[in-house]
Amino acid sequence: MKQILYLLFLLLSSFASGQNNFTIDTLPNKKVVIKKENGKVLKNAVFDSIVYNAHFTVGYSKHKINIYNNRLKKLSLSNVRAVYLGDFHDAQILQNNKVRKINTRGRDYKIGDGPLFIEHYGPSDAYFPFEITHNTRGFVMQSTEMLILERSFDANEPILLKDTDNVEEFILYTNTNTDVYGNTFVLQIPSDYYVACRMKNGKYNIYSIYNFLPANTRYLKLIDTENLPNDLDAVTGIKGFPKSMFKVERDGLVTYFPISKSVKYKSIETFEGNFARFELPNGKRGWLDIDGNEYLDD
């Protein structure tokens, strides 16, 4: 019910905002511009790429990022290094070396700038529970409602996982042996769903779930299984929105996988929305974003 209300609000919010009063036009040199309803090109608005939603338009070029509200008014924001648009009247930006959440006026976002209920009733990205347990046959996976991409399984029949002789324990994004997947429209485990395994030698390895599922050859070809982190000292599952991850540690270094594939940070803090503060072994500090991009402090 919560998801239905959320989707309905997204739809109504889109209609309430009206259609965007501009178009994106591509120039012969592949640059893009914002063209207003009257056909005139927005002044000083030539970019390499443009993204937008009902409330913001963001223009990206090599040396600058410009942010406009839904009236195409440029916000007075300098030294913006990264932007993530929210679903409503908010955006999260990295400005200089500081992370901010802003409203459509470019000011710090506060309760009341957008729909009140969304502050407390955000969407859930998963609905269908499954678990991995161990019995006399080995490790098995079972769900009340399961569709595993390549083939369907009887919901009442556990799936016997293969190649688990050296596995002592499975750890999922919830940091337990149970998790949830899918949403109203996706009733399947994603092809890039990863699991952590505590091995019998005491170390931890990261695998694709399809390493262990039967009839998985087709999907393993789509996944880079050769360069997943292994021989880890510790793993912690973190279930989150919009992304779930594992915090992994090896030889005194740490990272968030699969956001960052390399275990290289001296320390890394909890994500503040789309950004997490890190420090490298050489003492340099910066921000890691949810898509794996790094921004070292100026």
XYZ file of C-alpha atoms in Angstrom:
298
model
C 0.000 0.000 0.000
C 2.854 2.348 0.855
C 4.452 1.736 -2.547
C 1.161 2.413 -4.360
C 0.722 5.713 -2.510
C 4.290 6.667 -3.320
C 3.890 5.921 -7.044
C 0.574 7.779 -7.115
C 2.185 10.804 -5.492
C 5.008 10.724 -8.036
C 2.436 10.748 -10.832
C 0.376 13.558 -9.320
C 3.506 15.559 -8.561
C 4.563 15.275 -12.182
C 1.189 16.525 -13.439
C 1.116 19.304 -10.853
C 4.486 20.551 -12.002
C 3.302 20.663 -15.587
C 5.310 19.626 -18.591
C 8.811 21.010 -18.916
C 8.607 24.319 -20.771
C 11.713 23.672 -22.850
C 13.352 21.202 -25.206
C 16.901 19.912 -25.474
C 18.524 20.585 -28.844
C 21.778 19.100 -30.157
C 24.189 21.328 -32.054
C 26.355 20.197 -35.014
C 29.356 19.984 -32.649
C 27.398 17.536 -30.432
C 26.957 20.103 -27.670
C 23.452 20.448 -26.242
C 21.421 23.555 -25.454
C 18.190 24.400 -23.661
C 15.586 25.819 -26.029
C 12.658 27.674 -24.469
C 9.033 27.512 -25.597
C 9.485 30.594 -27.766
C 12.291 28.862 -29.661
C 15.057 30.975 -28.162
C 18.114 29.252 -26.752
C 18.786 29.886 -23.076
C 21.682 32.316 -22.795
C 25.066 30.927 -21.735
C 23.640 27.420 -21.545
C 25.708 25.244 -23.891
C 26.661 21.924 -22.302
C 28.116 18.496 -22.956
C 25.027 16.877 -21.430
C 21.797 17.816 -19.670
C 19.629 15.906 -17.198
C 16.354 17.067 -15.722
C 13.219 16.154 -13.820
C 10.035 18.076 -13.008
C 11.849 20.428 -10.627
C 15.468 20.831 -11.763
C 17.527 20.966 -14.936
C 21.268 20.322 -14.690
C 23.767 21.214 -17.410
C 27.170 19.522 -17.401
C 30.295 20.712 -19.182
C 33.976 20.043 -18.618
C 34.576 22.858 -16.165
C 31.154 23.689 -14.747
C 27.784 22.414 -13.608
C 24.795 24.746 -13.826
C 21.533 24.038 -11.989
C 18.195 25.577 -13.003
C 14.785 25.331 -11.348
C 11.604 24.416 -13.246
C 11.250 28.027 -14.393
C 14.727 27.851 -15.950
C 16.095 30.262 -13.389
C 19.764 29.552 -12.811
C 20.490 28.918 -9.138
C 23.296 30.917 -7.560
C 25.513 27.957 -6.782
C 29.232 28.064 -7.514
C 31.819 25.270 -7.507
C 29.244 22.473 -7.777
C 31.091 19.201 -8.355
C 28.239 16.668 -8.419
C 24.419 16.640 -8.394
C 21.826 13.990 -7.561
C 18.200 14.900 -8.233
C 15.554 13.831 -5.729
C 12.037 12.678 -6.574
C 10.470 15.911 -5.422
C 11.606 19.486 -4.766
C 15.094 18.512 -3.625
C 18.563 17.768 -4.918
C 21.761 16.714 -3.185
C 24.934 18.434 -4.319
C 28.634 18.335 -3.590
C 29.691 21.986 -3.446
C 33.380 22.632 -2.884
C 34.081 19.954 -0.253
C 30.656 20.028 1.408
C 27.549 17.918 0.785
C 24.252 19.849 0.783
C 20.591 19.079 0.178
C 18.974 22.012 -1.611
C 15.483 23.165 -2.585
C 14.380 24.756 -5.863
C 15.705 28.123 -4.670
C 19.198 26.749 -4.156
C 18.910 27.057 -0.388
C 19.352 24.337 2.204
C 16.374 21.982 2.032
C 14.143 21.843 5.101
C 10.941 20.077 6.111
C 8.092 21.804 4.309
C 9.974 22.475 1.071
C 8.462 19.288 -0.333
C 5.696 16.768 0.456
C 5.671 16.124 4.181
C 4.718 12.464 4.041
C 7.703 11.524 1.906
C 10.045 12.479 4.740
C 8.694 9.493 6.625
C 7.264 7.157 4.032
C 9.890 6.650 1.372
C 9.588 3.802 -1.099
C 10.674 0.277 -0.420
C 12.775 -1.280 -3.171
C 11.970 -4.867 -2.219
C 9.016 -7.033 -1.352
C 9.631 -10.747 -1.729
C 11.538 -12.479 1.066
C 13.996 -15.311 0.585
C 16.522 -17.036 2.793
C 19.591 -19.233 2.509
C 19.810 -21.976 5.102
C 21.795 -25.170 5.617
C 20.393 -28.678 5.948
C 21.616 -32.231 5.445
C 21.698 -31.711 1.668
C 23.761 -28.534 1.829
C 22.891 -24.855 1.448
C 19.398 -24.223 0.118
C 17.581 -21.103 -0.989
C 13.851 -20.701 -0.578
C 11.236 -17.995 -1.066
C 7.483 -17.773 -0.734
C 7.368 -16.205 -4.206
C 10.365 -16.874 -6.410
C 11.201 -16.337 -10.049
C 14.904 -16.737 -10.806
C 15.327 -15.190 -14.245
C 16.227 -18.232 -16.345
C 13.799 -20.706 -14.856
C 10.945 -20.725 -12.375
C 11.026 -22.749 -9.184
C 8.274 -24.187 -7.072
C 7.880 -21.801 -4.145
C 7.538 -24.789 -1.835
C 10.673 -26.519 -3.118
C 14.022 -25.244 -1.782
C 16.739 -24.645 -4.378
C 19.879 -26.648 -3.653
C 22.843 -24.341 -4.180
C 25.905 -25.707 -5.951
C 29.671 -25.282 -5.418
C 29.365 -24.582 -1.692
C 31.871 -27.130 -0.323
C 34.184 -24.416 1.026
C 31.410 -22.119 2.281
C 30.719 -21.888 6.006
C 28.043 -19.176 5.954
C 26.132 -16.916 3.552
C 25.761 -13.219 4.416
C 23.251 -11.110 2.488
C 22.790 -7.343 2.259
C 20.734 -7.409 5.455
C 23.810 -8.828 7.236
C 21.771 -11.977 7.881
C 20.833 -15.041 5.807
C 17.488 -13.499 4.761
C 16.736 -10.676 2.352
C 14.018 -9.309 0.081
C 14.088 -8.531 -3.614
C 12.013 -7.196 -6.468
C 9.246 -4.621 -6.417
C 5.770 -4.223 -7.808
C 7.074 -4.633 -11.347
C 10.181 -6.816 -10.934
C 9.602 -10.265 -9.472
C 13.129 -11.570 -9.815
C 16.547 -11.377 -8.224
C 18.706 -8.933 -10.203
C 21.533 -10.422 -12.248
C 24.010 -8.291 -10.264
C 22.860 -9.422 -6.819
C 25.958 -10.269 -4.756
C 26.391 -12.391 -1.644
C 29.207 -12.572 0.887
C 30.464 -15.949 2.051
C 32.439 -16.784 5.142
C 34.749 -19.511 3.952
C 35.974 -22.484 5.945
C 39.445 -20.896 6.150
C 37.935 -17.951 8.074
C 38.212 -15.438 5.221
C 35.322 -13.845 3.311
C 34.679 -13.827 -0.445
C 32.146 -11.937 -2.562
C 30.222 -13.837 -5.258
C 27.324 -13.309 -7.611
C 24.258 -15.215 -6.410
C 24.308 -16.867 -9.827
C 27.589 -18.588 -8.977
C 25.475 -20.868 -6.815
C 22.164 -21.177 -8.670
C 21.475 -23.984 -11.165
C 21.076 -23.220 -14.878
C 22.992 -19.983 -14.440
C 25.529 -20.072 -17.288
C 23.707 -17.514 -19.401
C 23.732 -14.879 -16.671
C 27.242 -15.483 -15.387
C 28.496 -14.429 -18.821
C 27.067 -10.974 -18.085
C 28.831 -10.635 -14.732
C 32.515 -9.993 -14.019
C 33.074 -12.828 -11.578
C 36.866 -12.843 -11.958
C 37.565 -9.573 -10.130
C 35.280 -9.777 -7.121
C 36.867 -9.073 -3.710
C 38.185 -12.151 -1.917
C 40.360 -13.105 1.052
C 38.611 -10.398 3.066
C 39.044 -10.015 6.820
C 35.515 -8.756 7.535
C 32.230 -8.131 5.714
C 29.112 -6.248 6.858
C 25.906 -6.207 4.822
C 24.120 -2.847 4.512
C 20.575 -2.846 3.153
C 19.855 0.585 1.751
C 17.968 2.759 -0.673
C 18.745 3.404 -3.469
C 21.580 0.869 -3.243
C 22.490 -1.986 -0.947
C 26.141 -2.796 -0.362
C 28.751 -4.631 1.658
C 31.340 -2.861 3.761
C 34.452 -4.987 3.248
C 37.823 -4.910 5.010
C 41.203 -6.344 4.051
C 44.686 -5.679 5.433
C 43.523 -2.623 7.369
C 41.773 -1.030 4.369
C 38.064 -0.745 3.658
C 35.525 0.046 0.935
C 31.850 -0.285 0.015
C 31.231 -3.016 -2.555
C 29.921 -3.031 -5.293
C 30.068 0.779 -5.337
C 33.865 0.625 -5.277
C 35.641 -2.503 -6.478
C 39.011 -1.652 -4.916
C 39.621 -2.126 -1.172
C 41.796 0.958 -0.751
C 40.470 3.429 1.826
C 42.068 3.952 5.225
C 38.603 4.854 6.500
C 35.184 5.558 5.051
C 32.104 6.980 6.749
C 28.425 6.125 6.376
C 26.729 7.413 3.234
C 24.978 10.760 3.652
C 22.385 10.146 0.969
C 24.519 9.776 -2.151
C 27.948 10.606 -0.690
C 30.355 9.033 1.803
C 33.437 10.709 3.257
C 36.729 8.788 2.905
C 40.412 9.045 3.746
C 43.189 7.392 1.732
C 46.324 5.844 3.283
C 48.342 8.888 2.128
C 46.116 11.178 4.203
C 44.145 12.652 1.308
C 40.431 13.002 1.935
C 37.398 13.249 -0.295
C 33.927 11.979 -1.130
C 32.778 8.750 -2.801
C 29.405 8.958 -4.511
C 26.818 6.201 -4.809
C 27.910 5.508 -8.409
C 31.552 4.963 -7.478
C 32.956 8.356 -8.503
C 35.617 9.926 -6.298
C 35.975 13.628 -5.513
C 39.212 14.504 -3.736
C 39.175 17.659 -1.632
C 40.413 20.749 -3.444
